[in-house]
Amino acid sequence: MIERQIEVSNRLGLHARAAAKLVHLAGSFESKVELVLAGDVVDAKSILGILMLGAAQGTELTLRCAGTDEQAAFDAITHLFDDRFDEDS
Amino acid sequence: MSAELEYVAVTELLGEELSQLRMKALSGQHRLDNRITHPRVQKPGLAFAGYYPYIRSGRVQIIGESELAYLDTLDPEQRFERFDRITALDVPVFVITKGLAPDPEFLRLCREREVPLLSSQALSSVVIKSISYFLEDHLTPATRLHGVMIDIYGIGVLLIGDSGVGKSEVALDLITRGHSLVADDRVTVRRYPSGDLVGFSEGRLRHHMELRGLGIINVQDLFGLAAVRERKTLNLVIELEHWQKGRVYDRLGLDETLYEEILETPCPYIRMPVSLGRNVSILIEIAARNHVLKMQGHHSAREFARKLEEELERKRIAQ
């Protein structure tokens, strides 16, 4: 299992379209992918779970990946956050 | 899916749909396959007065009391000349109303030239209205689609998808939940001048369904009158397909509605994955409900996204 802090850095935060991108990406891996915020653990493959977090810009989240392709999943999702969901220019 | 060039054969005017006009053929019995191609009827008054250019081929010509009264004022030679001219034009059929007797000369010419002349017992106004309505219904651009059409909460939903995906079973489920069947397997869709697409079932198949393992069933006999409809405006097309791994399905419903072109008319379209354990009929019912909301200007997904964005903006930690 890999677990590390990541930051929501895009301007709009984890809004609906960003969440959809994340769910789609997480869904492409076999591993279990979870996000943790203030004790709330949500499945990153569930869109409503992510939207429930209401994570605005600047929020620190814990990303947790566990499974056969956990490293690939972790890298890809970290990359998506770092790239600000391809939103901010 | 292509529009077909439509026509109505004269003999169809003598069918059951127009039986209230009580029409019979006085001449041209061998030419009842003449084609009517125009939905609007004409009254040939001006032609009887000697002005012919506006007699269009493919249009039904209706002769009433006023035409006959006018013809009575002409001298016999003139009258014969008019009859001679008008029966030589490319008229698919004349209809004489109110059970009036046609002029013997006119009837003779119609018989000689094998021009169908029908006699109706009904008043001109009724004949014009009924035939126009009948023709408008039968002469609109039409296409036949493979699918099932159901009326769900007043929304006309066409289910399409590969054979075996379970369209009929889903439709049956919807019927047991109180919705009405419009057509199973083959749906005739017509485009009206208003731009509306309307779905119909074909005569013999009407109210019937085919279910694997059970065969052909009559939905009206099994479920009653409320379970079937003759026609319904088409509002939504839903394509059922087997769940494909890796395929991206809409998760948010935020994007603009997709459209499927039918008879060059765009119709809102949803692609719905089917898999074991998904109750597809309930999903379709929800899609219909959601479509009603959208038409009324309530967009659930967008409202949700907007509220979330406002919240995220408030909570944002500026960088």
Coordinates of C-alpha atoms in Angstrom, one line a residue:
Chain A
M1 CA 0.0 0.0 0.0
I2 CA 1.2 3.5 -0.8
E3 CA -0.1 6.4 1.2
R4 CA 1.0 10.0 0.8
Q5 CA -0.3 13.6 1.1
I6 CA -1.4 15.4 -2.1
E7 CA -2.7 18.9 -2.5
V8 CA -5.7 20.1 -4.5
S9 CA -3.9 22.9 -6.4
N10 CA -6.3 23.7 -9.3
R11 CA -8.3 26.9 -9.0
L12 CA -11.7 25.3 -8.9
G13 CA -11.0 22.5 -6.5
L14 CA -12.5 19.0 -6.8
H15 CA -15.5 20.2 -8.7
A16 CA -17.8 17.9 -10.8
R17 CA -15.7 17.6 -14.0
A18 CA -12.5 17.2 -12.1
A19 CA -14.1 14.5 -10.0
A20 CA -15.3 12.7 -13.2
K21 CA -11.7 12.8 -14.5
L22 CA -10.4 11.4 -11.3
V23 CA -13.0 8.6 -11.1
H24 CA -12.3 7.7 -14.7
L25 CA -8.6 7.5 -14.1
A26 CA -8.9 5.6 -10.8
G27 CA -11.4 3.2 -12.4
S28 CA -8.7 2.2 -15.0
F29 CA -6.6 0.5 -12.3
E30 CA -7.2 -2.8 -10.5
S31 CA -6.0 -1.4 -7.2
K32 CA -8.2 0.1 -4.5
V33 CA -7.8 3.8 -4.6
E34 CA -9.0 6.0 -1.6
L35 CA -8.9 9.6 -0.6
V36 CA -8.9 10.6 3.0
L37 CA -9.9 14.0 4.3
A38 CA -10.3 14.8 8.0
G39 CA -11.0 11.1 8.8
D40 CA -13.5 10.7 5.9
V41 CA -12.4 7.9 3.6
V42 CA -13.9 7.8 0.2
D43 CA -13.5 5.5 -2.7
A44 CA -11.8 7.4 -5.6
K45 CA -13.9 5.2 -8.1
S46 CA -17.1 6.7 -6.7
I47 CA -18.1 10.0 -8.1
L48 CA -20.5 10.9 -5.3
G49 CA -17.9 10.0 -2.7
I50 CA -15.4 12.5 -4.1
L51 CA -18.0 15.2 -4.5
M52 CA -18.9 14.7 -0.9
L53 CA -15.4 15.7 0.2
G54 CA -16.0 19.2 -1.2
A55 CA -12.2 19.7 -1.5
A56 CA -11.4 23.3 -2.5
Q57 CA -8.1 24.6 -3.8
G58 CA -5.4 24.3 -1.1
T59 CA -6.9 21.3 0.6
E60 CA -4.5 18.6 1.7
L61 CA -5.7 15.0 1.0
T62 CA -4.3 11.6 1.7
L63 CA -4.1 9.4 -1.4
R64 CA -4.0 5.7 -0.6
C65 CA -3.5 3.1 -3.3
A66 CA -3.4 -0.7 -2.6
G67 CA -3.3 -3.5 -5.1
T68 CA -1.3 -5.1 -7.8
D69 CA -0.8 -1.9 -9.8
E70 CA -0.7 0.5 -6.9
Q71 CA 2.5 2.3 -8.0
A72 CA 1.1 3.0 -11.5
A73 CA -2.2 4.2 -10.0
F74 CA -0.4 6.4 -7.5
D75 CA 1.8 7.9 -10.1
A76 CA -1.0 8.6 -12.5
I77 CA -3.3 10.2 -9.9
T78 CA -0.5 12.3 -8.4
H79 CA 0.2 13.5 -11.9
L80 CA -3.4 14.4 -12.5
F81 CA -3.4 16.5 -9.3
D82 CA 0.0 18.1 -10.2
D83 CA -1.3 19.0 -13.6
R84 CA -4.2 20.7 -12.0
F85 CA -6.6 18.4 -13.9
D86 CA -5.4 20.1 -17.1
E87 CA -7.5 23.1 -16.2
D88 CA -5.5 26.1 -15.1
S89 CA -3.3 27.6 -17.8
Chain B
M1 CA -32.6 5.7 -42.2
S2 CA -34.0 7.4 -45.2
A3 CA -37.2 9.2 -46.0
E4 CA -39.4 7.4 -48.5
L5 CA -41.3 9.2 -51.2
E6 CA -44.8 8.6 -50.1
Y7 CA -48.0 8.3 -52.0
V8 CA -51.5 7.1 -51.2
A9 CA -53.3 4.9 -53.7
V10 CA -56.9 6.0 -54.5
T11 CA -58.1 2.6 -53.3
E12 CA -57.0 3.5 -49.8
L13 CA -59.6 6.3 -49.7
L14 CA -62.2 3.5 -49.9
G15 CA -60.7 1.7 -46.9
E16 CA -61.9 1.4 -43.3
E17 CA -60.3 4.6 -42.1
L18 CA -62.6 6.8 -44.2
S19 CA -65.6 4.5 -44.0
Q20 CA -67.6 7.3 -42.4
L21 CA -67.6 9.1 -45.8
R22 CA -69.5 6.1 -47.4
M23 CA -67.7 6.4 -50.7
K24 CA -68.1 4.2 -53.7
A25 CA -66.4 4.2 -57.1
L26 CA -68.6 5.2 -60.1
S27 CA -65.9 5.0 -62.7
G28 CA -62.2 4.1 -63.1
Q29 CA -62.4 0.9 -61.1
H30 CA -59.3 -0.4 -62.8
R31 CA -57.3 2.8 -62.0
L32 CA -57.7 2.7 -58.2
D33 CA -53.9 2.4 -58.0
N34 CA -53.6 6.0 -59.2
R35 CA -51.3 7.8 -56.9
I36 CA -52.2 10.8 -54.7
T37 CA -49.0 12.6 -53.8
H38 CA -50.3 15.8 -52.3
P39 CA -51.9 16.1 -48.9
R40 CA -54.1 19.1 -49.8
V41 CA -57.3 18.6 -51.8
Q42 CA -58.5 21.0 -54.5
K43 CA -61.9 22.1 -55.6
P44 CA -61.9 22.4 -59.4
G45 CA -64.3 25.3 -59.6
L46 CA -61.9 27.5 -61.6
A47 CA -61.1 24.7 -64.0
F48 CA -64.8 24.2 -64.7
A49 CA -64.8 28.0 -65.4
G50 CA -62.1 27.4 -68.0
Y51 CA -58.9 28.2 -66.1
Y52 CA -56.9 25.0 -65.9
P53 CA -53.3 25.7 -64.9
Y54 CA -53.8 25.2 -61.2
I55 CA -55.1 21.7 -61.4
R56 CA -52.1 19.9 -60.0
S57 CA -51.4 16.3 -60.7
G58 CA -51.5 14.0 -57.7
R59 CA -54.2 16.0 -55.9
V60 CA -57.7 14.9 -55.0
Q61 CA -60.4 17.0 -56.8
I62 CA -63.6 17.5 -54.8
I63 CA -66.8 18.4 -56.6
G64 CA -69.6 19.7 -54.5
E65 CA -72.9 21.5 -54.9
S66 CA -71.4 24.8 -55.9
E67 CA -69.5 23.3 -58.8
L68 CA -72.6 21.4 -60.0
A69 CA -74.7 24.6 -59.7
Y70 CA -72.2 26.5 -61.7
L71 CA -72.0 23.9 -64.4
D72 CA -75.8 24.1 -64.8
T73 CA -75.4 27.7 -65.9
L74 CA -73.2 26.7 -68.9
D75 CA -74.6 25.8 -72.2
P76 CA -74.2 22.1 -73.1
E77 CA -71.3 22.6 -75.6
Q78 CA -69.3 24.7 -73.3
R79 CA -69.9 22.3 -70.5
F80 CA -68.8 19.4 -72.6
E81 CA -65.6 21.2 -73.6
R82 CA -64.8 21.8 -69.9
F83 CA -65.4 18.2 -69.0
D84 CA -63.3 17.1 -72.0
R85 CA -60.4 19.2 -70.8
I86 CA -60.5 18.4 -67.2
T87 CA -60.8 14.7 -67.5
A88 CA -57.8 14.7 -69.8
L89 CA -55.7 16.3 -67.1
D90 CA -53.6 14.1 -64.8
V91 CA -56.1 13.9 -62.0
P92 CA -55.8 10.8 -59.8
V93 CA -59.4 10.9 -58.5
F94 CA -62.5 13.1 -58.4
V95 CA -64.8 12.9 -55.4
I96 CA -68.4 14.1 -55.7
T97 CA -70.0 14.9 -52.3
K98 CA -73.4 14.7 -50.7
G99 CA -74.4 11.8 -52.8
L100 CA -75.0 14.2 -55.7
A101 CA -75.5 12.8 -59.2
P102 CA -72.7 13.7 -61.6
D103 CA -73.5 15.1 -64.9
P104 CA -74.1 12.2 -67.3
E105 CA -71.6 13.6 -69.8
F106 CA -68.9 13.9 -67.1
L107 CA -69.6 10.4 -65.8
R108 CA -69.4 9.0 -69.4
L109 CA -66.0 10.8 -70.0
C110 CA -64.6 9.5 -66.7
R111 CA -65.7 6.0 -67.6
E112 CA -64.2 6.2 -71.1
R113 CA -60.9 7.6 -69.8
E114 CA -60.8 5.4 -66.8
V115 CA -60.6 8.3 -64.4
P116 CA -61.8 7.3 -60.9
L117 CA -64.8 9.2 -59.8
L118 CA -65.9 8.5 -56.2
S119 CA -69.3 9.4 -54.8
S120 CA -69.6 10.2 -51.1
Q121 CA -72.7 10.6 -49.0
A122 CA -71.0 13.1 -46.7
L123 CA -71.1 16.9 -47.0
S124 CA -68.3 18.7 -48.8
S125 CA -66.9 20.2 -45.6
V126 CA -66.7 16.7 -44.0
V127 CA -65.2 15.1 -47.1
I128 CA -62.5 17.9 -47.4
K129 CA -61.6 17.7 -43.7
S130 CA -61.5 13.9 -43.5
I131 CA -59.6 13.3 -46.7
S132 CA -57.1 16.1 -45.9
Y133 CA -56.5 14.7 -42.4
F134 CA -56.1 11.2 -43.8
L135 CA -53.7 12.3 -46.5
E136 CA -51.6 14.5 -44.1
D137 CA -51.2 11.5 -41.9
H138 CA -50.2 9.2 -44.8
L139 CA -48.1 11.5 -46.9
T140 CA -45.6 12.8 -44.3
P141 CA -42.0 11.6 -44.6
A142 CA -41.7 8.3 -42.8
T143 CA -39.1 5.7 -41.8
R144 CA -39.3 2.4 -40.1
L145 CA -36.9 1.8 -37.2
H146 CA -36.1 -1.4 -35.4
G147 CA -36.9 -0.8 -31.7
V148 CA -39.6 -0.6 -29.1
M149 CA -41.6 2.6 -28.4
I150 CA -43.1 3.2 -25.0
D151 CA -45.0 6.1 -23.5
I152 CA -43.5 6.8 -20.1
Y153 CA -45.2 9.6 -18.1
G154 CA -46.2 11.2 -21.4
I155 CA -42.7 11.1 -22.8
G156 CA -42.4 9.1 -26.0
V157 CA -39.3 6.9 -25.6
L158 CA -37.8 4.8 -28.4
L159 CA -35.6 2.0 -27.2
I160 CA -33.1 0.8 -29.7
G161 CA -30.2 -1.6 -29.5
D162 CA -28.9 -4.8 -30.9
S163 CA -31.2 -7.8 -31.1
G164 CA -31.0 -9.8 -27.9
V165 CA -30.0 -6.8 -25.7
G166 CA -33.5 -7.2 -24.1
K167 CA -35.6 -4.3 -25.5
S168 CA -38.8 -6.3 -25.4
E169 CA -38.2 -7.6 -21.9
V170 CA -37.5 -4.0 -20.7
A171 CA -40.6 -2.8 -22.5
L172 CA -42.7 -5.5 -20.8
D173 CA -41.3 -4.5 -17.5
L174 CA -42.3 -0.9 -18.2
I175 CA -45.8 -2.0 -19.2
T176 CA -46.3 -3.9 -15.9
R177 CA -45.2 -0.7 -14.2
G178 CA -48.1 1.1 -15.8
H179 CA -46.6 2.6 -18.9
S180 CA -48.1 2.1 -22.4
L181 CA -46.7 0.3 -25.4
V182 CA -46.8 2.2 -28.7
A183 CA -45.0 -0.3 -30.9
D184 CA -42.7 -3.4 -30.5
D185 CA -40.0 -4.4 -33.0
R186 CA -40.9 -2.1 -35.8
V187 CA -41.7 1.5 -35.2
T188 CA -42.9 3.7 -38.0
V189 CA -41.8 7.3 -37.4
R190 CA -43.4 10.1 -39.3
R191 CA -42.3 13.8 -39.4
Y192 CA -45.1 16.2 -39.4
P193 CA -45.0 19.7 -40.9
S194 CA -44.7 21.1 -37.3
G195 CA -41.4 19.3 -37.0
D196 CA -42.7 16.7 -34.5
L197 CA -41.6 13.1 -34.9
V198 CA -44.5 10.7 -34.2
G199 CA -44.1 7.0 -33.7
F200 CA -46.8 4.5 -34.8
S201 CA -47.1 0.7 -34.8
E202 CA -47.8 -1.0 -38.0
G203 CA -51.3 -2.4 -38.6
R204 CA -50.9 -6.1 -38.1
L205 CA -48.3 -5.8 -35.3
R206 CA -50.3 -3.3 -33.4
H207 CA -50.4 -4.1 -29.6
H208 CA -48.4 -7.3 -30.1
M209 CA -45.1 -8.2 -28.7
E210 CA -42.8 -11.1 -29.2
L211 CA -41.1 -12.6 -26.2
R212 CA -38.6 -15.3 -26.4
G213 CA -39.9 -18.4 -24.7
L214 CA -43.5 -17.2 -24.8
G215 CA -44.0 -16.2 -28.4
I216 CA -46.5 -13.6 -29.6
I217 CA -48.6 -11.9 -27.0
N218 CA -51.4 -9.4 -27.3
V219 CA -50.6 -6.6 -24.8
Q220 CA -54.0 -5.0 -25.0
D221 CA -55.8 -8.3 -24.2
L222 CA -53.4 -9.1 -21.3
F223 CA -53.0 -5.6 -19.7
G224 CA -56.1 -3.7 -20.9
L225 CA -56.7 -0.6 -22.9
A226 CA -54.5 1.8 -20.9
A227 CA -51.4 -0.4 -21.7
V228 CA -51.4 0.5 -25.4
R229 CA -51.3 3.6 -27.5
E230 CA -51.9 4.1 -31.2
R231 CA -49.3 6.8 -31.6
K232 CA -47.0 9.0 -29.6
T233 CA -44.8 12.0 -30.2
L234 CA -41.2 10.9 -30.0
N235 CA -39.2 12.8 -27.3
L236 CA -36.2 10.6 -26.4
V237 CA -34.1 7.8 -27.9
I238 CA -32.4 5.4 -25.6
E239 CA -29.9 3.0 -27.0
L240 CA -29.3 -0.1 -24.9
E241 CA -26.0 -1.8 -25.2
H242 CA -24.1 -4.5 -23.3
W243 CA -21.7 -3.0 -20.8
Q244 CA -18.3 -2.7 -22.5
K245 CA -15.3 -2.6 -20.2
G246 CA -13.2 0.4 -20.9
R247 CA -16.0 2.4 -22.5
V248 CA -16.6 5.8 -21.0
Y249 CA -20.2 6.3 -19.9
D250 CA -21.5 9.7 -18.8
R251 CA -21.1 9.9 -15.0
L252 CA -22.2 13.5 -14.5
G253 CA -24.9 14.3 -17.0
L254 CA -23.5 17.9 -17.2
D255 CA -22.8 17.9 -20.9
E256 CA -25.2 19.0 -23.6
T257 CA -27.7 16.4 -24.6
L258 CA -26.6 14.2 -27.5
Y259 CA -28.9 13.9 -30.5
E260 CA -29.8 11.1 -32.9
E261 CA -31.0 12.2 -36.3
I262 CA -34.3 10.7 -37.4
L263 CA -35.7 12.0 -40.7
E264 CA -33.2 14.9 -40.5
T265 CA -34.7 15.9 -37.2
P266 CA -32.5 15.8 -34.1
C267 CA -34.0 13.8 -31.2
P268 CA -32.4 13.7 -27.7
Y269 CA -30.3 10.5 -27.2
I270 CA -29.0 8.6 -24.3
R271 CA -26.7 5.5 -24.4
M272 CA -27.5 3.2 -21.6
P273 CA -25.3 0.2 -20.6
V274 CA -27.0 -3.0 -19.7
S275 CA -25.5 -5.6 -17.4
L276 CA -26.6 -8.3 -15.0
G277 CA -28.1 -6.8 -11.9
R278 CA -28.9 -3.4 -13.4
N279 CA -32.6 -2.8 -13.4
V280 CA -32.8 -1.2 -16.8
S281 CA -36.5 -0.5 -16.8
I282 CA -36.2 1.6 -13.7
L283 CA -33.2 3.4 -15.2
I284 CA -35.3 4.2 -18.3
E285 CA -38.1 5.4 -16.2
I286 CA -35.7 7.8 -14.3
A287 CA -34.3 8.9 -17.7
A288 CA -37.8 9.9 -18.8
R289 CA -38.5 11.7 -15.5
N290 CA -35.2 13.5 -15.8
H291 CA -36.0 14.5 -19.4
V292 CA -39.3 16.1 -18.2
L293 CA -37.3 18.1 -15.6
K294 CA -34.8 19.2 -18.3
M295 CA -37.6 20.3 -20.6
Q296 CA -39.0 22.3 -17.7
G297 CA -35.6 24.0 -17.3
H298 CA -34.5 22.0 -14.2
H299 CA -31.1 20.5 -14.8
S300 CA -30.3 18.4 -11.7
A301 CA -26.7 17.8 -12.6
R302 CA -25.9 21.4 -13.4
E303 CA -27.6 22.7 -10.3
F304 CA -25.6 20.2 -8.2
A305 CA -22.4 21.3 -9.9
R306 CA -23.2 25.0 -9.4
K307 CA -23.8 24.6 -5.7
L308 CA -20.6 22.6 -5.3
E309 CA -18.6 25.2 -7.2
E310 CA -19.9 28.0 -4.9
E311 CA -19.0 26.0 -1.9
L312 CA -15.5 25.3 -3.2
E313 CA -15.0 28.9 -4.0
R314 CA -15.9 29.9 -0.4
K315 CA -13.6 27.3 1.1
R316 CA -10.7 28.1 -1.3
I317 CA -7.4 28.8 0.3
A318 CA -5.9 31.4 -2.0
Q319 CA -2.4 30.7 -3.2

